[in-house]
mmCIF file of C-alpha atoms in Angstrom:
data_model
loop_
_atom_site.group_PDB
_atom_site.id
_atom_site.type_symbol
_atom_site.label_atom_id
_atom_site.label_comp_id
_atom_site.label_asym_id
_atom_site.label_seq_id
_atom_site.Cartn_x
_atom_site.Cartn_y
_atom_site.Cartn_z
ATOM 1 C CA MET A 1 55.716 -144.386 13.710
ATOM 2 C CA LYS A 2 55.996 -147.467 11.484
ATOM 3 C CA ASP A 3 54.819 -150.701 13.134
ATOM 4 C CA ILE A 4 57.965 -152.882 13.345
ATOM 5 C CA ARG A 5 56.475 -155.839 15.180
ATOM 6 C CA HIS A 6 57.123 -158.257 12.292
ATOM 7 C CA GLY A 7 57.103 -161.718 13.829
ATOM 8 C CA LEU A 8 56.614 -160.394 17.358
ATOM 9 C CA ASP A 9 53.514 -160.880 19.426
ATOM 10 C CA LEU A 10 50.866 -158.389 18.440
ATOM 11 C CA ASP A 11 50.316 -157.647 22.126
ATOM 12 C CA THR A 12 53.807 -156.109 22.189
ATOM 13 C CA SER A 13 53.637 -152.362 21.819
ATOM 14 C CA PRO A 14 55.501 -150.858 18.853
ATOM 15 C CA GLU A 15 57.833 -149.013 21.260
ATOM 16 C CA ALA A 16 58.654 -152.190 23.198
ATOM 17 C CA ALA A 17 59.239 -154.035 19.904
ATOM 18 C CA ARG A 18 61.556 -151.251 18.718
ATOM 19 C CA ILE A 19 63.605 -151.482 21.926
ATOM 20 C CA GLN A 20 63.731 -155.282 21.762
ATOM 21 C CA ILE A 21 64.903 -155.232 18.144
ATOM 22 C CA GLU A 22 67.511 -152.576 18.901
ATOM 23 C CA LEU A 23 68.895 -154.622 21.798
ATOM 24 C CA ILE A 24 69.169 -157.680 19.561
ATOM 25 C CA ARG A 25 70.896 -155.656 16.836
ATOM 26 C CA ARG A 26 73.535 -154.505 19.342
ATOM 27 C CA LYS A 27 74.506 -158.076 20.205
ATOM 28 C CA SER A 28 77.579 -159.641 18.678
ATOM 29 C CA THR A 29 77.268 -162.562 16.285
ATOM 30 C CA GLU A 30 78.318 -164.886 19.104
ATOM 31 C CA GLU A 31 75.679 -163.451 21.446
ATOM 32 C CA ARG A 32 72.995 -163.827 18.778
ATOM 33 C CA ALA A 33 74.065 -167.431 18.194
ATOM 34 C CA GLU A 34 73.855 -168.111 21.941
ATOM 35 C CA LEU A 35 70.401 -166.531 22.045
ATOM 36 C CA LEU A 36 69.208 -168.646 19.121
ATOM 37 C CA THR A 37 70.695 -171.801 20.662
ATOM 38 C CA GLY A 38 68.820 -171.096 23.886
ATOM 39 C CA ILE A 39 65.566 -170.558 22.015
ATOM 40 C CA CYS A 40 66.037 -173.822 20.084
ATOM 41 C CA GLN A 41 66.751 -175.711 23.321
ATOM 42 C CA MET A 42 63.617 -174.222 24.879
ATOM 43 C CA VAL A 43 61.524 -175.307 21.881
ATOM 44 C CA ASP A 44 62.966 -178.835 22.136
ATOM 45 C CA THR A 45 62.197 -178.919 25.866
ATOM 46 C CA PHE A 46 58.584 -177.882 25.281
ATOM 47 C CA ALA A 47 58.179 -180.322 22.388
ATOM 48 C CA ALA A 48 59.599 -183.178 24.480
ATOM 49 C CA ALA A 49 57.275 -182.239 27.352
ATOM 50 C CA GLY A 50 54.327 -182.387 24.953
ATOM 51 C CA ILE A 51 55.401 -185.819 23.746
ATOM 52 C CA ARG A 52 55.849 -187.052 27.307
ATOM 53 C CA HIS A 53 52.384 -185.727 28.141
ATOM 54 C CA ARG A 54 50.820 -187.606 25.216
ATOM 55 C CA PHE A 55 52.950 -190.732 25.737
ATOM 56 C CA PRO A 56 53.663 -190.928 29.491
ATOM 57 C CA ASN A 57 55.290 -194.363 29.236
ATOM 58 C CA ALA A 58 57.652 -193.430 26.401
ATOM 59 C CA SER A 59 61.332 -194.150 26.897
ATOM 60 C CA ASP A 60 63.916 -191.427 26.341
ATOM 61 C CA ARG A 61 64.721 -193.026 22.974
ATOM 62 C CA GLU A 62 61.073 -192.998 21.921
ATOM 63 C CA VAL A 63 60.803 -189.312 22.852
ATOM 64 C CA PHE A 64 63.940 -188.630 20.791
ATOM 65 C CA LEU A 65 62.503 -190.503 17.801
ATOM 66 C CA ARG A 66 59.153 -188.753 18.045
ATOM 67 C CA LEU A 67 60.999 -185.413 18.141
ATOM 68 C CA ALA A 68 62.884 -186.497 15.026
ATOM 69 C CA VAL A 69 59.574 -187.163 13.268
ATOM 70 C CA LEU A 70 58.331 -183.708 14.272
ATOM 71 C CA ARG A 71 61.526 -181.999 13.093
ATOM 72 C CA LEU A 72 62.242 -183.976 9.959
ATOM 73 C CA GLY A 73 58.913 -185.416 8.903
ATOM 74 C CA GLY A 74 58.179 -189.120 8.797
ATOM 75 C CA ASP A 75 60.023 -190.029 5.578
ATOM 76 C CA LEU A 76 63.326 -188.343 6.431
ATOM 77 C CA ALA A 77 63.133 -189.481 10.073
ATOM 78 C CA ARG A 78 62.755 -193.084 8.892
ATOM 79 C CA ARG A 79 65.768 -192.724 6.600
ATOM 80 C CA ALA A 80 67.867 -191.162 9.366
ATOM 81 C CA TYR A 81 66.590 -193.485 12.105
ATOM 82 C CA PRO A 82 65.303 -196.755 10.569
ATOM 83 C CA GLU A 83 63.832 -197.829 13.902
ATOM 84 C CA VAL A 84 61.194 -195.079 13.528
ATOM 85 C CA GLY A 85 59.267 -197.302 11.120
ATOM 86 C CA SER A 86 59.047 -200.265 13.453
ATOM 87 C CA HIS A 87 59.072 -198.407 16.757
ATOM 88 C CA LEU A 88 56.538 -195.656 16.193
ATOM 89 C CA ASP A 89 53.311 -194.999 14.405
ATOM 90 C CA ALA A 90 54.980 -192.241 12.386
ATOM 91 C CA PRO A 91 53.012 -190.659 9.562
#
């Protein structure tokens, strides 16, 4: 059997990966979009938690701006949110 675990955890068995991929393929476009949206929200939640852990006194706005730096990089974040330059030690 061909190993189809591309991008999946290597501790996932090939059979489990095959089933997981098949279940995803059966989903409608809308269901896949909902799944992806949920994954993105989870990543944002974890990233924000990491920022709050490193900067426990950060305001909600500062957390948002630090997330913007992570997502966009310092240069683009500064262009999108000029306060990044004066508010944060962004790279």
